[in-house]
Amino acid sequence: MTTGAIIFMALSWTFVLGLTGWAFYRLLTHKKHHDPDGIGPAVPPEPPARGR
Amino acid sequence: MSDDKSQGSTSHEAWGTRMGLILAMAGNAVGLGNFLRFPRQAAVNGGGSFMITYFIALLLLGIPLMWIEWGVGRNGGRFRKGHIPGMFAALWKHPAAKYLGVVGMIIPLTVMIYYTYIESWTLAFSYFSITKDYWGNTTQEAMVTYLQTYQGITPGSSHVTALGFFLVTLVVNIWILSRGISGGIEKLARIGMPILFLFATILAVVVIFLPPGPGGETAWQGLQFIYNPDFSRLDEPGVWLASAGQIFFTLSVGMGSLQAYASYLSKKDDIALNGIATAATNETAEVILGGTIAIPAAVVFFGVTGAMAIAQSGSFNLGFATMPVVFQQLPMGNVLGFMWFALLFFAGITSSVAMLTPIMAFFREEFGWKREIIAWSFGLITLLFGLMHIFWLQYGFLDEWDYWAGTFGLVVLAVIETILFMWVFKPENAWASIHQGADIQIPRIFKFIMTYVTPVYLLFILVWWGAQDAIPILTNAKSAGGGVLTPEMHPYVTGARLTIVGFAVIFAFLIRIAWKRNNYDDRAGFVEVDQSGRTTV
């Protein structure tokens, strides 16, 4: 491969994989309550406290 | 207008999980074009030059349209409108708005019909691969003849096998659709998308590590073929149009299905991050995987000159003739062949089930029909019109539908929805709507791009394609499929156009009936309904 082609491929792949990685990082680490039916609470319910 | 009956059906569906939604949206976007059309377009349009214009089109056209379509769809969902006529009427309180939406009904229906037929070829070739049915056809010419014999085009060949696989593919599609959004489409995406990515990754790795071919070429020379920075072609309008066209096809914008999927979201749900995640997933499938399989493999076995000739002969020859020739020369080639066609099948089916979703939403919401009845009724319609594509393939019937609905029509719908959402609905409202419940703040430059740059870009494409292709095709000076238009083909070509016009008339009539039946007042707009069926305004 020529240097030009390698640079183009590297830039293209970096952009695409970077965008995908960033989007899924945000999706998986900033989990928001999913409320598809629109009638759920604004925040996810707290898990029940464990009794001792 | 105030009671539920006047607002159509109260039944509504919802996505089960956020990941399921994104996989389904990505499944809708990732289609045959990612693996067959993209590498061909990149190879014949200057490699590196194409990639530059491709990424510019992605930023100025693809991603903005993705957000616009998610916004149009979720806004329609506020009024329980999962179909384009209702979405447009929700944006523009004018009697004409709903009729503009006819375009958004014709496109998904017509594309779904012929796309299902093409999808059935991938199912058939998965079977032919694993059973080594085409083994022995070791040249490109022999495989093209094998494909044409399957299609019933060669003299004396039968349509029976193609019809059988079409029936199986259609039944699978309709069965999934009849199971609904969460129980059918989302489940398919959760199963199909990981398989698609797994098979594509395995094939990409196999291709990259292929030993040098008969002429000494390697897969790296194939990648050079795609990424070669030929800047001299940047001043060619054709390269810019080709990349813009590819962005349209690959992201499934202008189809009506993204909007329908987004209508099943509530105001609390994010669409900004979901939209960009969907586009990014599609780009990974296309640029990273799609670009690494077919063309590099063709270069290894046919050389750069041979691969260029194959690329110029069309996407289907690349996928259905070249790749089987390659697989016959590899160890476990039948398994690799099966994986190639199976990944195309999953790419196809996750897109085709999306196409009928807006049609199903229309009949459910406006006429109260049951999901199963609509699904199987449209299965029958797809079968009837699909037969025309099977028997009249060589007469350009499919090419004609593909051009008017699947190419030119996409731009028409995108122009209409962009103008309605960004100009009629107003940029401030559109921007606020997209950011409702958003997990990210979209850079403000995109508000300017979506308001001015994207519509101008779209209008430029529409005018250019109109002058370059649409008028010559309409006047029969040019073939929609790119080949020679013989006098024998004229009645079929005219018939193909008339069926699309017929669909338009029928949908316009049904929209009129639906609006009368539900007592909609175009000037007053719809009553907002939450997803449980309660009116909230």
Coordinates of C-alpha atoms in Angstrom, one line a residue:
Chain A
M1 CA 0.0 0.0 0.0
T2 CA 1.2 3.5 -0.7
T3 CA 1.7 5.9 2.2
G4 CA -1.2 8.1 1.0
A5 CA -3.6 5.1 1.0
I6 CA -2.4 4.0 4.5
I7 CA -3.0 7.6 5.8
F8 CA -6.5 7.7 4.2
M9 CA -7.4 4.3 5.6
A10 CA -6.0 5.1 9.1
L11 CA -7.9 8.4 9.2
S12 CA -11.2 6.8 7.9
W13 CA -11.0 3.9 10.4
T14 CA -10.0 6.2 13.3
F15 CA -12.9 8.5 12.6
V16 CA -15.5 5.7 12.3
L17 CA -14.2 3.6 15.2
G18 CA -13.7 6.7 17.4
L19 CA -17.3 7.9 16.8
T20 CA -18.7 4.4 17.4
G21 CA -16.6 3.9 20.6
W22 CA -17.5 7.3 21.9
A23 CA -21.2 6.8 21.2
F24 CA -21.3 3.4 22.9
Y25 CA -19.2 4.5 25.8
R26 CA -21.7 7.3 26.5
L27 CA -24.6 4.8 26.1
L28 CA -23.1 2.2 28.4
T29 CA -21.6 4.5 31.1
H30 CA -24.2 7.2 31.3
K31 CA -27.2 4.9 31.7
K32 CA -30.4 6.7 31.7
H33 CA -33.8 5.3 32.7
H34 CA -35.4 4.0 29.5
D35 CA -39.0 4.8 29.5
P36 CA -40.4 3.6 26.2
D37 CA -44.0 3.8 27.2
G38 CA -43.8 7.3 28.5
I39 CA -45.6 6.5 31.8
G40 CA -42.7 5.4 34.0
P41 CA -41.0 7.5 36.7
A42 CA -38.5 10.1 35.6
V43 CA -35.7 8.3 37.4
P44 CA -35.2 4.5 37.9
P45 CA -36.6 3.2 41.1
E46 CA -34.1 2.6 43.9
P47 CA -33.3 -1.1 44.6
P48 CA -35.0 -2.2 47.9
A49 CA -32.7 -1.9 51.0
R50 CA -31.4 -5.2 52.2
G51 CA -32.5 -6.2 55.7
R52 CA -29.9 -7.2 58.2
Chain B
M1 CA -61.1 15.7 18.4
S2 CA -61.2 15.3 22.1
D3 CA -62.1 11.7 22.6
D4 CA -59.8 8.8 21.9
K5 CA -62.0 7.4 19.1
S6 CA -61.6 10.6 17.1
Q7 CA -57.8 10.2 17.3
G8 CA -57.6 6.8 15.8
S9 CA -56.6 3.6 17.5
T10 CA -55.6 3.7 21.1
S11 CA -53.3 0.7 20.8
H12 CA -49.6 1.6 20.7
E13 CA -46.4 -0.3 20.9
A14 CA -43.0 0.4 22.6
W15 CA -39.4 -0.7 22.5
G16 CA -38.4 -3.1 25.2
T17 CA -34.8 -1.9 25.8
R18 CA -32.6 0.9 24.6
M19 CA -30.0 -1.4 23.2
G20 CA -32.7 -3.3 21.4
L21 CA -33.9 0.0 19.9
I22 CA -30.4 0.9 18.7
L23 CA -29.7 -2.5 17.3
A24 CA -33.1 -2.4 15.4
M25 CA -32.3 1.1 14.1
A26 CA -28.8 0.0 13.1
G27 CA -30.3 -3.2 11.6
N28 CA -32.6 -1.0 9.6
A29 CA -29.6 1.1 8.3
V30 CA -27.2 -1.8 7.8
G31 CA -28.3 -3.4 4.6
L32 CA -27.0 -5.0 1.4
G33 CA -25.6 -1.7 0.3
N34 CA -23.0 -1.7 3.1
F35 CA -21.3 -4.8 1.8
L36 CA -22.1 -4.7 -1.9
R37 CA -22.7 -1.1 -3.0
F38 CA -20.1 0.8 -0.8
P39 CA -17.0 -1.0 -1.9
R40 CA -18.0 -0.8 -5.6
Q41 CA -18.8 2.9 -5.3
A42 CA -15.5 3.6 -3.5
A43 CA -13.5 1.6 -6.1
V44 CA -15.0 3.3 -9.2
N45 CA -15.1 6.8 -7.8
G46 CA -11.5 7.5 -7.1
G47 CA -10.9 5.7 -3.8
G48 CA -9.5 8.4 -1.5
S49 CA -11.4 11.2 -3.3
F50 CA -14.6 9.2 -2.8
M51 CA -13.8 8.8 0.9
I52 CA -13.3 12.5 1.4
T53 CA -16.6 13.4 -0.2
Y54 CA -18.3 10.5 1.6
F55 CA -17.3 11.8 5.0
I56 CA -18.3 15.3 4.1
A57 CA -21.7 14.0 3.0
L58 CA -21.9 12.0 6.2
L59 CA -21.4 15.2 8.3
L60 CA -23.5 17.5 6.2
L61 CA -26.2 15.2 5.1
G62 CA -26.3 11.8 6.8
I63 CA -26.0 12.6 10.5
P64 CA -28.2 15.8 10.3
L65 CA -30.9 13.8 8.4
M66 CA -30.6 11.0 11.0
W67 CA -31.4 13.5 13.8
I68 CA -34.2 15.1 11.6
E69 CA -35.8 11.8 11.0
W70 CA -35.6 10.7 14.7
G71 CA -37.1 14.1 15.6
V72 CA -39.9 13.9 13.0
G73 CA -40.7 10.4 14.1
R74 CA -40.8 11.1 17.9
N75 CA -42.8 14.3 17.3
G76 CA -45.3 12.2 15.4
G77 CA -45.4 9.7 18.2
R78 CA -46.6 12.4 20.6
F79 CA -49.8 12.3 18.6
R80 CA -49.7 8.6 18.1
K81 CA -48.7 8.9 14.4
G82 CA -46.2 6.3 13.3
H83 CA -46.7 7.0 9.6
I84 CA -45.4 9.9 7.5
P85 CA -48.8 11.5 6.5
G86 CA -49.6 11.9 10.2
M87 CA -46.1 13.1 11.1
F88 CA -46.2 15.7 8.4
A89 CA -49.7 16.8 9.5
A90 CA -48.3 17.1 13.1
L91 CA -45.5 19.5 11.8
W92 CA -47.6 21.6 9.4
K93 CA -51.2 22.3 10.2
H94 CA -52.3 22.5 6.6
P95 CA -54.6 20.2 4.6
A96 CA -51.8 19.6 2.0
A97 CA -49.4 18.2 4.7
K98 CA -50.9 14.8 4.9
Y99 CA -50.9 14.4 1.1
L100 CA -47.2 15.2 1.0
G101 CA -46.9 12.1 3.2
V102 CA -48.0 9.9 0.3
V103 CA -44.4 9.8 -0.7
G104 CA -43.5 8.3 2.7
M105 CA -46.1 5.5 2.1
I106 CA -45.1 4.6 -1.5
I107 CA -41.4 4.4 -0.9
P108 CA -41.3 1.8 2.0
L109 CA -44.0 -0.4 0.3
T110 CA -42.4 -0.5 -3.1
V111 CA -38.8 -0.9 -1.8
M112 CA -39.9 -3.6 0.6
I113 CA -41.5 -5.6 -2.3
Y114 CA -38.4 -5.8 -4.5
Y115 CA -35.9 -5.7 -1.7
T116 CA -37.5 -8.9 -0.2
Y117 CA -36.9 -10.6 -3.6
I118 CA -33.2 -9.6 -3.7
E119 CA -33.0 -10.7 0.0
S120 CA -34.3 -14.1 -1.0
W121 CA -31.3 -14.5 -3.3
T122 CA -29.0 -14.2 -0.3
L123 CA -31.0 -16.9 1.5
A124 CA -30.8 -19.1 -1.6
F125 CA -27.1 -18.6 -2.0
S126 CA -26.5 -19.4 1.7
Y127 CA -28.1 -22.8 1.0
F128 CA -26.2 -23.2 -2.3
S129 CA -22.9 -22.4 -0.5
I130 CA -23.3 -24.8 2.4
T131 CA -24.4 -27.6 -0.1
K132 CA -21.7 -26.6 -2.6
D133 CA -24.4 -26.4 -5.3
Y134 CA -22.4 -23.9 -7.4
W135 CA -19.1 -25.7 -6.9
G136 CA -17.5 -26.3 -10.3
N137 CA -18.4 -22.8 -11.7
T138 CA -14.9 -21.5 -11.1
T139 CA -15.0 -18.5 -13.4
Q140 CA -16.7 -15.2 -13.2
E141 CA -18.6 -15.8 -16.4
A142 CA -19.8 -19.3 -15.2
M143 CA -21.0 -17.8 -11.9
V144 CA -22.9 -15.0 -13.7
T145 CA -24.6 -17.7 -15.8
Y146 CA -25.4 -19.7 -12.6
L147 CA -27.0 -16.5 -11.0
Q148 CA -29.0 -15.8 -14.2
T149 CA -30.2 -19.4 -14.4
Y150 CA -31.4 -19.1 -10.7
Q151 CA -33.1 -15.9 -11.7
G152 CA -34.8 -17.6 -14.6
I153 CA -33.2 -15.3 -17.1
T154 CA -31.1 -17.8 -19.2
P155 CA -33.1 -19.6 -22.0
G156 CA -34.8 -22.7 -20.7
S157 CA -34.3 -21.9 -17.0
S158 CA -37.1 -22.0 -14.5
H159 CA -38.3 -19.5 -11.9
V160 CA -39.4 -22.2 -9.5
T161 CA -36.4 -22.2 -7.2
A162 CA -36.3 -18.4 -7.0
L163 CA -40.0 -18.3 -6.3
G164 CA -39.6 -20.9 -3.5
F165 CA -36.9 -18.9 -1.8
F166 CA -38.9 -15.7 -2.2
L167 CA -41.9 -17.3 -0.5
V168 CA -39.8 -18.5 2.4
T169 CA -38.1 -15.1 2.8
L170 CA -41.5 -13.3 2.6
V171 CA -43.1 -15.6 5.2
V172 CA -40.2 -15.0 7.6
N173 CA -40.5 -11.3 7.2
I174 CA -44.3 -11.2 7.7
W175 CA -44.1 -13.5 10.7
I176 CA -41.6 -11.2 12.4
L177 CA -43.7 -8.2 11.6
S178 CA -46.8 -9.9 12.9
R179 CA -45.0 -10.3 16.3
G180 CA -44.8 -6.5 16.7
I181 CA -42.1 -4.1 17.6
S182 CA -40.8 -5.5 20.9
G183 CA -41.7 -9.2 20.3
G184 CA -40.6 -9.4 16.6
I185 CA -38.4 -6.6 15.2
E186 CA -36.4 -6.0 18.4
K187 CA -35.8 -9.7 19.0
L188 CA -34.7 -10.1 15.4
A189 CA -32.2 -7.3 15.8
R190 CA -30.8 -8.7 19.1
I191 CA -30.2 -12.0 17.4
G192 CA -29.4 -10.9 13.8
M193 CA -27.1 -8.0 14.4
P194 CA -24.5 -9.8 16.5
I195 CA -24.4 -12.7 14.0
L196 CA -24.0 -10.2 11.2
F197 CA -21.0 -8.5 12.9
L198 CA -19.5 -11.8 13.9
F199 CA -19.6 -13.2 10.4
A200 CA -18.5 -10.0 8.8
T201 CA -15.5 -9.7 11.2
I202 CA -14.5 -13.4 10.5
L203 CA -14.6 -12.8 6.8
A204 CA -12.7 -9.5 6.9
V205 CA -9.9 -11.2 8.9
V206 CA -9.8 -14.2 6.5
V207 CA -9.6 -11.8 3.5
I208 CA -6.8 -9.7 5.1
F209 CA -4.7 -12.8 5.7
L210 CA -5.3 -14.4 2.3
P211 CA -2.0 -15.5 0.7
P212 CA -1.0 -13.7 -2.5
G213 CA -3.3 -14.7 -5.5
P214 CA -2.3 -16.0 -8.9
G215 CA -1.0 -12.6 -10.0
G216 CA 0.8 -12.0 -6.7
E217 CA -1.7 -9.4 -5.4
T218 CA -2.6 -9.3 -1.7
A219 CA -5.6 -7.9 0.2
W220 CA -3.6 -4.9 1.0
Q221 CA -3.5 -4.0 -2.6
G222 CA -7.2 -4.3 -2.6
L223 CA -7.4 -1.8 0.3
Q224 CA -5.1 0.4 -1.7
F225 CA -7.6 0.2 -4.5
I226 CA -10.3 1.7 -2.2
Y227 CA -8.2 4.2 -0.3
N228 CA -6.0 5.4 -3.1
P229 CA -5.9 9.2 -2.6
D230 CA -6.7 10.3 -6.2
F231 CA -7.3 14.1 -5.5
S232 CA -7.7 14.8 -9.2
R233 CA -11.3 13.6 -9.1
L234 CA -12.4 15.9 -6.3
D235 CA -13.6 18.5 -8.9
E236 CA -15.9 15.9 -10.5
P237 CA -19.6 16.5 -9.5
G238 CA -20.2 12.8 -10.2
V239 CA -17.9 11.8 -7.3
W240 CA -19.8 14.1 -4.9
L241 CA -23.2 12.8 -6.0
A242 CA -22.0 9.2 -5.8
S243 CA -20.9 9.7 -2.2
A244 CA -24.1 11.6 -1.3
G245 CA -26.1 8.8 -2.8
Q246 CA -24.3 6.2 -0.9
I247 CA -24.9 8.1 2.4
F248 CA -28.6 8.0 1.6
F249 CA -28.7 4.3 0.8
T250 CA -26.5 3.3 3.7
L251 CA -28.3 5.2 6.5
S252 CA -31.8 4.3 5.2
V253 CA -32.8 8.0 5.3
G254 CA -35.7 9.2 3.2
M255 CA -37.4 5.8 3.6
G256 CA -40.0 6.4 6.3
S257 CA -38.8 3.5 8.5
L258 CA -36.5 5.4 10.8
Q259 CA -39.3 7.9 11.6
A260 CA -41.7 5.0 12.3
Y261 CA -39.3 3.3 14.7
A262 CA -38.7 6.7 16.5
S263 CA -42.4 7.3 16.9
Y264 CA -42.4 4.5 19.5
L265 CA -40.3 6.6 21.9
S266 CA -41.6 9.0 24.6
K267 CA -40.5 12.6 25.2
K268 CA -38.3 11.4 28.1
D269 CA -36.2 9.2 25.8
D270 CA -33.0 10.3 24.2
I271 CA -32.8 10.6 20.4
A272 CA -29.6 12.7 20.0
L273 CA -27.2 10.1 21.3
N274 CA -29.3 7.2 19.9
G275 CA -29.2 8.8 16.5
I276 CA -25.4 9.2 16.4
A277 CA -24.9 5.7 17.8
T278 CA -27.1 4.3 15.0
A279 CA -25.2 6.2 12.3
A280 CA -21.8 5.2 13.8
T281 CA -22.8 1.5 14.0
N282 CA -23.8 1.6 10.4
E283 CA -20.5 3.3 9.4
T284 CA -18.5 0.6 11.2
A285 CA -20.4 -2.1 9.2
E286 CA -19.8 -0.2 6.0
V287 CA -16.3 1.4 6.1
I288 CA -14.5 -1.1 8.3
L289 CA -16.2 -4.4 7.4
G290 CA -17.9 -3.7 4.0
G291 CA -14.7 -2.1 2.6
T292 CA -12.5 -5.0 3.7
I293 CA -14.3 -8.0 2.2
A294 CA -15.5 -8.0 -1.4
I295 CA -13.1 -5.7 -3.2
P296 CA -9.9 -6.8 -1.5
A297 CA -10.9 -10.5 -2.1
A298 CA -11.6 -9.7 -5.7
V299 CA -8.2 -8.1 -6.1
V300 CA -6.4 -11.1 -4.7
F301 CA -8.0 -13.5 -7.1
F302 CA -8.6 -11.4 -10.2
G303 CA -5.9 -8.7 -9.9
V304 CA -6.5 -4.9 -9.8
T305 CA -7.6 -4.7 -13.5
G306 CA -10.0 -7.7 -13.1
A307 CA -11.4 -6.3 -9.8
M308 CA -12.0 -2.9 -11.5
A309 CA -13.9 -4.6 -14.3
I310 CA -15.9 -6.5 -11.8
A311 CA -16.7 -3.4 -9.8
Q312 CA -17.8 -1.6 -12.9
S313 CA -20.1 -4.5 -13.9
G314 CA -22.3 -4.0 -10.9
S315 CA -22.8 -4.8 -7.2
F316 CA -24.7 -8.0 -7.7
N317 CA -22.0 -9.5 -9.9
L318 CA -19.5 -8.6 -7.2
G319 CA -21.5 -10.3 -4.4
F320 CA -23.2 -13.2 -6.2
A321 CA -20.6 -14.2 -8.8
T322 CA -17.1 -13.0 -7.8
M323 CA -17.4 -14.0 -4.1
P324 CA -18.6 -17.5 -4.8
V325 CA -15.6 -17.9 -7.2
V326 CA -13.3 -16.8 -4.4
F327 CA -14.9 -19.1 -1.8
Q328 CA -14.4 -22.1 -4.1
Q329 CA -10.7 -21.6 -3.9
L330 CA -10.5 -21.3 -0.1
P331 CA -10.3 -24.1 2.5
M332 CA -13.8 -24.5 4.1
G333 CA -15.0 -22.2 1.3
N334 CA -18.6 -23.5 1.6
V335 CA -18.7 -22.4 5.3
L336 CA -17.2 -19.0 4.4
G337 CA -19.7 -18.7 1.5
F338 CA -22.5 -19.5 3.9
M339 CA -21.3 -16.9 6.3
W340 CA -21.1 -14.3 3.5
F341 CA -24.6 -14.8 2.2
A342 CA -26.0 -15.3 5.7
L343 CA -24.6 -11.9 6.8
L344 CA -26.2 -10.4 3.7
F345 CA -29.5 -12.1 4.6
F346 CA -29.4 -10.7 8.1
A347 CA -28.4 -7.3 6.8
G348 CA -31.4 -7.5 4.4
I349 CA -34.0 -8.8 6.7
T350 CA -33.3 -6.3 9.5
S351 CA -33.9 -3.6 6.8
S352 CA -36.9 -5.1 5.1
V353 CA -39.0 -5.6 8.2
A354 CA -38.5 -1.9 9.0
M355 CA -39.9 -0.9 5.7
L356 CA -43.5 -2.1 6.3
T357 CA -43.5 -0.6 9.8
P358 CA -44.9 2.8 8.7
I359 CA -47.6 1.1 6.5
M360 CA -48.6 -1.1 9.5
A361 CA -48.7 1.9 11.8
F362 CA -51.1 3.7 9.3
F363 CA -53.6 0.9 9.2
R364 CA -53.4 0.3 13.0
E365 CA -53.6 3.8 14.1
E366 CA -56.1 5.1 11.6
F367 CA -58.3 2.1 10.9
G368 CA -57.9 0.1 14.0
W369 CA -56.9 -3.0 12.1
K370 CA -55.1 -5.8 14.0
R371 CA -51.3 -6.1 13.5
E372 CA -51.5 -9.7 12.3
I373 CA -54.2 -9.0 9.7
I374 CA -52.2 -6.0 8.3
A375 CA -49.0 -8.0 8.2
W376 CA -50.4 -11.0 6.4
S377 CA -52.5 -8.8 4.0
F378 CA -49.4 -6.9 3.0
G379 CA -47.6 -10.2 2.7
L380 CA -50.1 -11.1 0.1
I381 CA -49.7 -7.8 -1.7
T382 CA -45.9 -8.2 -1.6
L383 CA -46.3 -11.7 -3.1
L384 CA -48.4 -10.5 -5.9
F385 CA -46.2 -7.6 -6.9
G386 CA -43.1 -9.6 -6.1
L387 CA -44.1 -12.1 -8.8
M388 CA -43.8 -9.2 -11.3
H389 CA -40.2 -8.7 -10.3
I390 CA -39.5 -12.4 -10.5
F391 CA -41.0 -12.9 -14.0
W392 CA -40.1 -9.5 -15.5
L393 CA -36.6 -9.0 -14.0
Q394 CA -34.9 -9.0 -17.4
Y395 CA -37.3 -6.4 -18.7
G396 CA -36.2 -3.7 -16.2
F397 CA -39.3 -3.8 -13.9
L398 CA -37.2 -4.0 -10.8
D399 CA -34.7 -1.4 -12.0
E400 CA -37.5 1.0 -12.6
W401 CA -38.9 0.7 -9.1
D402 CA -35.5 0.9 -7.7
Y403 CA -34.8 4.1 -9.4
W404 CA -38.1 6.0 -8.8
A405 CA -38.8 4.7 -5.3
G406 CA -35.4 3.5 -4.0
T407 CA -33.2 6.3 -5.4
F408 CA -34.9 9.4 -6.5
G409 CA -37.9 9.0 -4.1
L410 CA -35.5 9.0 -1.1
V411 CA -34.2 12.4 -1.9
V412 CA -37.8 13.8 -2.5
L413 CA -38.9 12.6 0.9
A414 CA -35.8 13.9 2.6
V415 CA -36.3 17.3 1.0
I416 CA -39.9 17.5 2.1
E417 CA -39.3 16.4 5.7
T418 CA -36.2 18.7 6.1
I419 CA -38.2 21.7 4.9
L420 CA -41.2 20.8 7.1
F421 CA -39.2 20.1 10.2
M422 CA -36.5 22.8 10.0
W423 CA -38.4 25.6 8.3
V424 CA -42.2 25.1 8.8
F425 CA -41.9 23.7 12.3
K426 CA -39.1 26.3 12.9
P427 CA -35.4 25.6 13.7
E428 CA -35.9 26.5 17.4
N429 CA -38.7 24.0 17.8
A430 CA -36.9 21.4 15.9
W431 CA -33.7 21.9 17.9
A432 CA -35.6 21.8 21.2
S433 CA -37.5 18.7 20.1
I434 CA -34.3 16.8 19.3
H435 CA -32.9 17.8 22.7
Q436 CA -35.9 16.7 24.7
G437 CA -34.6 13.9 27.0
A438 CA -31.2 14.0 25.2
D439 CA -28.1 12.5 26.8
I440 CA -25.8 14.8 24.8
Q441 CA -25.8 18.3 23.6
I442 CA -25.4 18.4 19.9
P443 CA -22.8 21.0 18.7
R444 CA -24.7 24.1 17.8
I445 CA -23.1 24.3 14.4
F446 CA -25.4 21.4 13.4
K447 CA -28.4 23.7 13.9
F448 CA -27.1 25.9 11.2
I449 CA -26.2 22.8 9.1
M450 CA -29.6 21.3 9.5
T451 CA -31.4 24.6 8.7
Y452 CA -29.4 25.7 5.7
V453 CA -26.7 23.4 4.5
T454 CA -28.6 20.1 4.5
P455 CA -31.6 21.5 2.6
V456 CA -29.4 23.2 0.0
Y457 CA -27.3 20.0 -0.4
L458 CA -30.5 18.0 -0.9
L459 CA -32.0 20.4 -3.4
F460 CA -28.7 20.4 -5.3
I461 CA -28.8 16.5 -5.5
L462 CA -32.5 16.6 -6.5
V463 CA -31.9 19.1 -9.3
W464 CA -28.8 17.3 -10.5
W465 CA -30.2 13.9 -10.4
G466 CA -33.4 15.2 -12.0
A467 CA -31.5 16.7 -15.0
Q468 CA -28.9 13.9 -15.3
D469 CA -31.1 10.8 -14.8
A470 CA -34.7 11.4 -14.0
I471 CA -35.7 13.2 -17.2
P472 CA -33.7 10.9 -19.5
I473 CA -35.1 7.8 -17.8
L474 CA -38.7 9.2 -17.9
T475 CA -38.4 9.9 -21.6
N476 CA -36.9 6.4 -22.2
A477 CA -33.7 8.0 -23.4
K478 CA -31.8 6.1 -20.7
S479 CA -32.4 2.8 -18.8
A480 CA -33.0 3.0 -15.1
G481 CA -30.7 0.0 -14.6
G482 CA -27.8 1.5 -16.6
G483 CA -28.0 -1.1 -19.4
V484 CA -29.6 -0.8 -22.8
L485 CA -33.3 0.0 -23.0
T486 CA -34.8 -2.2 -25.8
P487 CA -38.2 -1.6 -27.4
E488 CA -39.3 -4.9 -25.9
M489 CA -38.8 -3.5 -22.4
H490 CA -41.0 -0.4 -22.9
P491 CA -44.3 -1.9 -21.9
Y492 CA -42.8 -3.3 -18.7
V493 CA -41.1 -0.1 -17.8
T494 CA -44.3 1.9 -18.4
G495 CA -46.2 -0.7 -16.3
A496 CA -43.7 -0.4 -13.5
R497 CA -44.2 3.4 -13.4
L498 CA -48.0 3.1 -13.6
T499 CA -48.0 0.7 -10.6
I500 CA -46.1 3.3 -8.5
V501 CA -48.6 6.0 -9.6
G502 CA -51.4 3.6 -8.7
F503 CA -50.0 3.2 -5.2
A504 CA -49.9 7.0 -4.9
V505 CA -53.5 7.4 -5.9
I506 CA -54.7 4.6 -3.5
F507 CA -52.7 5.9 -0.6
A508 CA -54.0 9.5 -1.2
F509 CA -57.5 8.1 -1.2
L510 CA -56.9 6.1 2.0
I511 CA -55.5 9.1 3.7
R512 CA -58.6 11.1 2.8
I513 CA -60.8 8.3 4.2
A514 CA -58.7 8.1 7.4
W515 CA -58.9 11.8 8.1
K516 CA -62.7 11.9 7.5
R517 CA -63.2 8.7 9.5
N518 CA -61.3 10.1 12.5
N519 CA -62.7 13.6 12.2
Y520 CA -59.2 15.2 12.1
D521 CA -59.1 19.0 11.7
D522 CA -56.1 19.8 9.7
R523 CA -55.9 23.4 11.0
A524 CA -56.4 22.5 14.7
G525 CA -53.8 19.6 14.6
F526 CA -53.9 16.4 16.6
V527 CA -54.5 15.9 20.3
E528 CA -51.3 14.9 22.1
V529 CA -51.6 11.3 23.5
D530 CA -49.2 9.7 25.9
Q531 CA -48.1 6.2 25.1
S532 CA -50.5 4.6 27.5
G533 CA -53.4 6.0 25.5
R534 CA -54.2 9.0 27.7
T535 CA -54.7 12.4 26.1
T536 CA -52.3 14.9 27.8
V537 CA -53.5 18.1 26.2

